[in-house]
Short mmCIF file of C-alpha atoms in Angstrom, two decimals:
data_model
loop_
_atom_site.label_atom_id
_atom_site.label_comp_id
_atom_site.label_asym_id
_atom_site.label_seq_id
_atom_site.Cartn_x
_atom_site.Cartn_y
_atom_site.Cartn_z
CA MET I 613 9.49 39.39 20.47
CA LYS I 614 12.38 37.53 20.00
CA ARG I 615 13.10 36.58 23.78
CA LYS I 616 8.97 35.63 23.61
CA PHE I 617 9.48 33.39 20.96
CA HIS I 618 12.17 31.69 22.32
CA TRP I 619 10.30 31.17 25.73
CA ASN I 620 7.44 30.18 23.54
CA ASN I 621 9.92 27.49 22.25
CA TYR I 622 10.68 26.10 25.67
CA VAL I 623 7.65 25.99 27.26
CA LEU I 624 6.66 23.96 24.17
CA GLY I 625 9.90 21.76 24.35
CA ILE I 626 9.51 21.00 27.88
CA ILE I 627 5.55 20.12 27.40
CA ALA I 628 6.29 17.46 24.24
CA ILE I 629 9.28 15.91 26.72
CA ALA I 630 6.90 15.35 29.52
CA LEU I 631 4.70 13.48 27.22
CA VAL I 632 7.47 11.73 26.12
CA ILE I 633 8.17 10.75 29.44
CA PHE I 634 4.90 10.03 30.74
CA PRO I 635 3.97 6.56 29.42
CA PHE I 636 7.30 5.37 30.94
CA VAL I 637 6.44 6.54 34.43
CA SER I 638 2.46 5.65 33.91
CA ASP I 639 1.33 2.40 33.14
CA SER I 640 -2.27 3.72 32.83
CA ARG I 641 -3.59 2.08 29.66
CA THR I 642 -6.61 4.62 29.78
CA TRP I 643 -4.56 7.70 29.51
CA THR I 644 -2.13 6.52 27.41
CA ILE I 645 -4.72 6.02 24.85
CA LEU I 646 -7.02 9.01 25.67
CA LEU I 647 -3.42 11.28 25.38
CA THR I 648 -3.07 9.46 21.90
CA GLN I 649 -6.59 10.54 20.64
CA ILE I 650 -6.04 14.18 21.71
CA PHE I 651 -3.15 14.13 19.70
CA ILE I 652 -4.87 13.08 16.45
CA PHE I 653 -7.53 15.53 17.02
CA SER I 654 -5.05 18.24 17.23
CA ILE I 655 -3.99 17.51 14.12
CA LEU I 656 -7.02 17.38 12.44
CA ALA I 657 -8.23 20.78 14.28
CA MET I 658 -4.41 22.11 12.85
CA SER I 659 -5.14 21.43 9.86
CA TYR I 660 -9.03 23.38 9.66
CA ASP I 661 -7.11 25.97 11.09
CA ILE I 662 -5.25 26.63 8.29
CA LEU I 663 -8.81 27.03 6.44
CA LEU I 664 -10.79 28.94 9.40
CA GLY I 665 -8.38 30.81 11.40
CA TYR I 666 -5.58 31.86 8.37
CA THR I 667 -7.75 32.18 5.31
CA GLY I 668 -11.45 32.71 6.79
CA ILE I 669 -13.03 29.64 4.82
CA VAL I 670 -15.90 28.13 6.54
CA SER I 671 -15.85 24.57 5.50
CA PHE I 672 -18.73 21.50 6.41
CA GLY I 673 -16.82 18.95 4.54
CA HIS I 674 -13.85 18.49 6.56
CA ALA I 675 -14.67 15.46 7.54
CA MET I 676 -14.52 14.08 3.94
CA PHE I 677 -10.24 14.04 4.12
CA PHE I 678 -10.58 12.44 7.74
CA GLY I 679 -12.28 9.90 6.35
CA MET I 680 -10.27 9.27 3.29
CA GLY I 681 -7.32 8.93 5.18
CA ALA I 682 -9.17 6.71 7.77
CA TYR I 683 -10.59 4.20 4.83
CA THR I 684 -7.20 3.94 2.78
CA THR I 685 -5.45 2.81 5.59
CA ALA I 686 -7.71 0.32 6.75
CA VAL I 687 -8.38 -1.17 3.15
CA MET I 688 -5.09 -1.46 2.25
CA LEU I 689 -3.76 -3.05 5.33
CA LYS I 690 -7.04 -5.49 5.20
CA ARG I 691 -6.18 -6.02 1.75
CA ILE I 692 -2.27 -6.03 1.27
CA ASP I 693 -0.32 -7.04 4.73
CA PRO I 694 -0.54 -5.39 7.90
CA THR I 695 3.16 -4.00 7.82
CA MET I 696 4.88 -0.79 8.76
CA GLY I 697 5.88 -0.57 4.65
CA THR I 698 2.06 -0.68 3.80
CA PHE I 699 1.28 1.61 6.69
CA ILE I 700 3.48 4.11 5.40
CA LEU I 701 2.16 3.84 1.90
CA SER I 702 -1.56 3.93 2.56
CA ILE I 703 -0.82 7.12 4.39
CA GLY I 704 1.11 8.48 1.16
CA VAL I 705 -2.06 7.10 -1.04
CA GLY I 706 -4.54 8.81 1.24
CA MET I 707 -2.78 12.02 1.60
CA LEU I 708 -2.51 12.36 -2.45
CA LEU I 709 -6.19 11.19 -2.71
CA ALA I 710 -6.79 14.13 -0.40
CA ALA I 711 -4.73 16.30 -2.61
CA LEU I 712 -6.44 15.58 -5.70
CA VAL I 713 -9.92 16.13 -4.42
CA SER I 714 -9.16 19.36 -2.48
CA PHE I 715 -7.85 20.80 -5.44
CA PHE I 716 -10.71 19.70 -7.59
CA ILE I 717 -13.29 20.61 -5.05
CA GLY I 718 -11.25 24.09 -4.03
CA LEU I 719 -11.43 25.11 -8.08
CA LEU I 720 -15.14 24.53 -8.30
CA THR I 721 -16.26 25.50 -5.16
CA LEU I 722 -13.85 28.54 -3.46
CA ARG I 723 -15.09 31.17 -5.89
CA LEU I 724 -18.37 30.88 -3.82
CA LYS I 725 -18.66 33.39 -0.74
CA SER I 726 -19.47 32.60 2.89
CA HIS I 727 -22.05 30.36 3.47
CA PHE I 728 -22.74 29.47 -0.01
CA PHE I 729 -18.98 27.91 0.21
CA ALA I 730 -19.83 26.11 3.39
CA MET I 731 -22.89 24.47 2.16
CA LEU I 732 -21.57 23.07 -1.11
CA THR I 733 -18.60 21.57 1.33
CA LEU I 734 -21.36 19.96 3.42
CA ALA I 735 -23.20 18.57 -0.23
CA VAL I 736 -20.18 17.00 -0.90
CA SER I 737 -19.01 15.24 1.73
CA GLY I 738 -22.62 13.93 2.03
CA LEU I 739 -21.97 11.94 -1.43
CA PHE I 740 -18.84 10.55 -0.40
CA LEU I 741 -20.80 9.36 2.66
CA VAL I 742 -23.21 7.98 0.55
CA LEU I 743 -20.62 6.41 -1.48
CA ALA I 744 -18.92 4.62 1.61
CA GLU I 745 -22.21 3.06 2.56
CA LYS I 746 -23.18 2.06 -0.76
CA TRP I 747 -20.06 0.47 -1.86
CA ARG I 748 -20.34 -2.52 0.33
CA THR I 749 -17.29 -4.31 -1.52
CA VAL I 750 -14.80 -2.37 0.09
CA THR I 751 -16.23 -0.16 2.92
CA GLN I 752 -18.83 -2.74 4.74
CA GLY I 753 -21.31 0.00 4.90
CA ASN I 754 -22.40 1.27 7.87
CA ASP I 755 -20.91 -2.06 9.89
CA GLY I 756 -17.43 -1.27 8.97
CA PHE I 757 -14.81 -3.99 9.25
CA THR I 758 -11.73 -4.42 11.56
CA PHE I 759 -8.21 -5.35 10.45
CA LYS I 760 -4.57 -5.81 11.94
CA ALA I 761 -2.51 -2.90 12.94
CA PRO I 762 1.31 -3.29 12.02
CA GLU I 763 3.21 -5.64 14.35
CA PHE I 764 5.20 -2.78 15.49
CA PHE I 765 2.25 -1.07 17.12
CA LYS I 766 1.13 -3.66 18.97
CA ASP I 767 2.67 -1.88 21.74
CA ARG I 768 0.26 1.19 22.47
CA VAL I 769 3.03 2.99 23.91
CA MET I 770 4.86 2.58 20.24
CA PHE I 771 2.08 4.01 18.64
CA TYR I 772 1.68 6.69 21.37
CA LEU I 773 5.56 8.07 20.59
CA VAL I 774 4.74 7.85 16.93
CA VAL I 775 1.73 9.96 16.91
CA LEU I 776 3.19 12.35 19.05
CA VAL I 777 6.47 12.45 17.14
CA ILE I 778 3.99 13.23 14.44
CA LEU I 779 1.95 16.08 15.83
CA VAL I 780 5.14 17.83 16.64
CA LEU I 781 6.26 17.47 13.29
CA VAL I 782 3.20 18.74 12.05
CA TYR I 783 3.08 21.35 14.45
CA ILE I 784 6.34 22.48 13.04
CA LEU I 785 5.79 22.41 9.23
CA LEU I 786 2.38 24.17 9.55
CA ARG I 787 3.85 27.14 12.03
CA ARG I 788 6.68 27.84 9.34
CA PHE I 789 3.91 27.70 6.34
CA VAL I 790 1.76 29.97 8.31
CA ASN I 791 4.55 32.66 9.07
CA SER I 792 6.09 31.88 5.71
CA PRO I 793 4.86 35.12 2.99
CA PHE I 794 2.94 32.78 1.61
CA GLY I 795 1.01 32.50 5.02
CA ARG I 796 0.97 36.30 5.45
CA VAL I 797 -0.99 36.52 2.14
CA LEU I 798 -3.85 33.90 3.88
CA VAL I 799 -4.16 36.04 6.61
CA ALA I 800 -4.82 39.45 4.13
CA VAL I 801 -6.91 37.21 1.97
CA ARG I 802 -8.97 36.66 5.20
CA GLU I 803 -8.68 40.27 6.37
CA ASN I 804 -9.83 41.75 2.88
CA GLU I 805 -10.06 39.76 0.02
CA GLN I 806 -10.71 42.76 -2.46
CA ARG I 807 -7.72 44.75 -1.21
CA THR I 808 -5.76 41.43 -1.19
CA ARG I 809 -6.78 40.90 -5.10
CA SER I 810 -5.99 44.77 -5.78
CA LEU I 811 -2.36 44.32 -4.79
CA GLY I 812 -1.66 41.63 -7.50
CA PHE I 813 -2.33 38.53 -5.61
CA ASN I 814 -5.14 36.16 -6.75
CA PRO I 815 -7.31 35.24 -3.49
CA LEU I 816 -8.35 31.84 -5.28
CA HIS I 817 -4.71 30.39 -5.70
CA TYR I 818 -4.13 31.03 -2.05
CA LYS I 819 -7.36 29.71 -0.84
CA VAL I 820 -6.69 26.19 -3.02
CA ILE I 821 -3.73 25.71 -1.78
CA ALA I 822 -4.44 26.47 1.98
CA SER I 823 -7.55 23.88 1.14
CA VAL I 824 -4.89 21.19 -0.28
CA VAL I 825 -2.90 21.45 2.59
CA ALA I 826 -5.74 21.22 5.49
CA GLY I 827 -7.23 18.26 3.33
CA VAL I 828 -3.77 16.27 3.22
CA ILE I 829 -3.00 17.06 7.44
CA ALA I 830 -6.97 15.70 7.58
CA SER I 831 -6.32 12.72 5.62
CA LEU I 832 -2.61 12.00 7.93
CA ALA I 833 -5.14 12.27 11.01
CA GLY I 834 -7.53 10.15 9.38
CA SER I 835 -4.91 7.42 9.13
CA LEU I 836 -3.71 7.77 12.53
CA TYR I 837 -7.49 7.01 13.73
CA ALA I 838 -8.10 4.00 11.53
CA VAL I 839 -5.15 2.38 13.10
CA SER I 840 -5.81 3.13 16.68
CA LEU I 841 -9.02 1.85 16.80
CA ARG I 842 -8.18 -0.99 14.50
CA PHE I 843 -11.78 -0.60 12.66
CA VAL I 844 -13.26 1.84 10.52
CA ASN I 845 -17.04 2.87 9.29
CA THR I 846 -18.73 5.26 7.71
CA SER I 847 -19.08 7.64 11.23
CA VAL I 848 -15.59 8.72 10.07
CA LEU I 849 -17.06 10.76 7.58
CA THR I 850 -20.18 12.07 9.05
CA MET I 851 -20.79 15.73 10.00
CA ASP I 852 -19.73 15.00 13.63
CA ILE I 853 -15.91 14.98 12.87
CA THR I 854 -16.22 18.17 11.19
CA LEU I 855 -18.02 19.78 13.92
CA ASP I 856 -15.58 18.46 16.35
CA ALA I 857 -12.97 20.04 14.63
CA LEU I 858 -14.31 23.26 14.49
CA LEU I 859 -14.95 23.51 18.04
CA MET I 860 -11.74 22.36 19.25
CA THR I 861 -10.38 25.56 16.48
CA ILE I 862 -13.13 27.83 18.24
CA ILE I 863 -12.37 26.76 22.06
CA GLY I 864 -8.72 26.33 21.61
CA GLY I 865 -8.40 29.94 19.52
CA VAL I 866 -8.93 30.63 16.26
CA GLY I 867 -5.44 31.52 14.12
CA THR I 868 -3.09 30.10 16.68
CA LEU I 869 -2.45 26.43 15.73
CA ILE I 870 -1.22 25.86 19.09
CA GLY I 871 -5.11 26.65 20.36
CA PRO I 872 -6.60 24.14 18.25
CA ILE I 873 -4.40 21.81 20.52
CA VAL I 874 -5.51 22.71 23.50
CA GLY I 875 -9.10 22.82 22.27
CA ALA I 876 -8.48 19.11 21.33
CA GLY I 877 -7.52 18.08 24.82
CA ILE I 878 -10.46 20.19 26.43
CA ILE I 879 -12.91 18.46 24.41
CA GLU I 880 -11.66 15.08 24.43
CA LEU I 881 -11.10 15.31 28.30
CA THR I 882 -14.51 16.62 29.05
CA GLN I 883 -15.75 14.16 27.01
CA HIS I 884 -14.05 11.34 28.69
CA TYR I 885 -15.13 13.07 32.36
CA LEU I 886 -18.84 13.65 31.86
CA SER I 887 -19.25 10.28 29.84
CA GLY I 888 -17.26 8.86 33.15
CA LEU I 889 -19.55 10.65 35.34
CA ALA I 890 -22.81 8.50 33.40
CA LYS I 891 -21.71 5.78 35.06
CA GLU I 892 -21.96 6.72 38.71
CA TYR I 893 -24.98 9.69 38.35
CA PRO I 894 -27.77 9.34 35.92
CA ILE I 895 -28.04 12.81 35.30
CA PHE I 896 -24.85 12.80 33.46
CA GLU I 897 -26.22 9.91 30.94
CA ARG I 898 -27.39 13.25 28.67
CA TRP I 899 -23.63 14.36 28.87
CA ILE I 900 -23.81 15.60 25.68
CA ILE I 901 -26.21 18.80 27.12
CA PHE I 902 -23.26 19.55 30.33
CA PHE I 903 -20.79 19.56 27.37
CA GLY I 904 -22.78 22.01 25.37
CA ILE I 905 -22.98 24.18 28.66
CA VAL I 906 -19.28 23.84 28.71
CA TYR I 907 -18.78 25.29 25.42
CA ILE I 908 -21.06 27.96 26.11
CA LEU I 909 -19.19 29.10 29.22
CA ALA I 910 -16.11 28.76 26.95
CA VAL I 911 -17.53 30.92 24.71
CA ILE I 912 -18.25 33.74 26.74
CA PHE I 913 -15.22 33.74 29.12
CA PHE I 914 -13.03 32.88 26.07
CA PRO I 915 -14.44 34.95 23.37
CA LYS I 916 -10.95 34.98 20.96
CA GLY I 917 -10.22 30.74 22.38
CA VAL I 918 -8.15 29.81 25.34
CA VAL I 919 -5.31 30.74 23.50
CA GLY I 920 -6.30 33.59 21.50
CA THR I 921 -7.76 35.48 25.07
CA ILE I 922 -4.66 34.48 27.06
CA ARG I 923 -2.55 36.08 24.25
CA GLU I 924 -4.19 39.14 23.83
CA LYS I 925 -4.04 39.48 27.59
CA LEU I 926 -0.27 39.17 27.70
CA TRP I 927 0.04 41.79 24.62
CA LYS I 928 -2.24 44.19 26.21
CA ARG I 929 0.17 43.98 29.77
CA ASN I 930 3.40 44.03 27.87
CA SER I 931 1.99 47.29 26.07
CA LYS I 932 1.32 49.36 29.03
CA LYS I 933 4.69 47.89 30.53
CA ASP I 934 6.62 49.70 27.36
CA GLY I 935 4.19 52.55 27.53
CA VAL I 936 2.63 52.00 23.99
CA LYS I 937 -0.87 52.52 24.09
CA PRO I 938 -2.99 49.52 23.36
CA VAL I 939 -4.75 49.48 19.66
CA ALA I 940 -6.86 46.69 18.42
CA LYS I 941 -4.27 44.02 17.14
CA LYS I 942 -5.65 42.11 14.22
CA GLU I 943 -4.87 38.23 14.87
CA GLY I 944 -2.45 36.95 12.46
CA LEU I 945 -0.44 40.15 11.62
#
């Protein structure tokens, strides 16, 4: 296990170094922007994996935290000064707002079970969407508004590198979080909440903290997303954002952390490729249909996600080599 751990670190380190070098060996502005978007949505998908993969919480309102970060950063950069200081401060304010909102919503809603909780989070997210649409003096409603990014980000390569560094740091911090004793309790809550309670743990306490962590990371992703576009409107609060995070997590592998990153890459690259084909072949103008087919095939051939399925096959192969009879392995334990 220790050798496997080190090999995983080496592979991830090589990939990270290759991504750092990429913008210096390629002058493709399109690929630089596309990879930046993949990094941002990877952060969002990892935040959702904390809820779905490690705590067993299905939320349909995750976009509201993403939108909080996006609007906070956009408004502060527009109304104060487009400097790095303001940008960093806006990230902190957005994360604080997301922490407070997720804490109170968690206390009020996480006592509910399964689909009741999911529906209530959808309703609360809808309230924030309506607020953004009606509070036009701040948000400009559906029209949205543009703003200036800090001078440091005028070069897309610099923004690319900053987002990549943030992605790596978030991954390391979240991996430490889920592998800690606290993270093990989260997995126990996901597997059997009643048994976890009988062992003396309060599941609500752990669920609320997981919700706060997920909300804070989603807000960070929203702030980066707004700066990448230099524009924000109510689309950052729509259900589409939550569904994207959900699909990235499921396709990549629930409860794996690295899976949502892979899922974000697959979905963003597929969308980019299919929408590009629409310019040459009219049949691909309805590319969302083909995207749905890709998702169905991914679920059929990778029922536990790409990373989850590969991990399971490698584990079974190693078990056979060691002469251990493979048994059902609970993910995350």
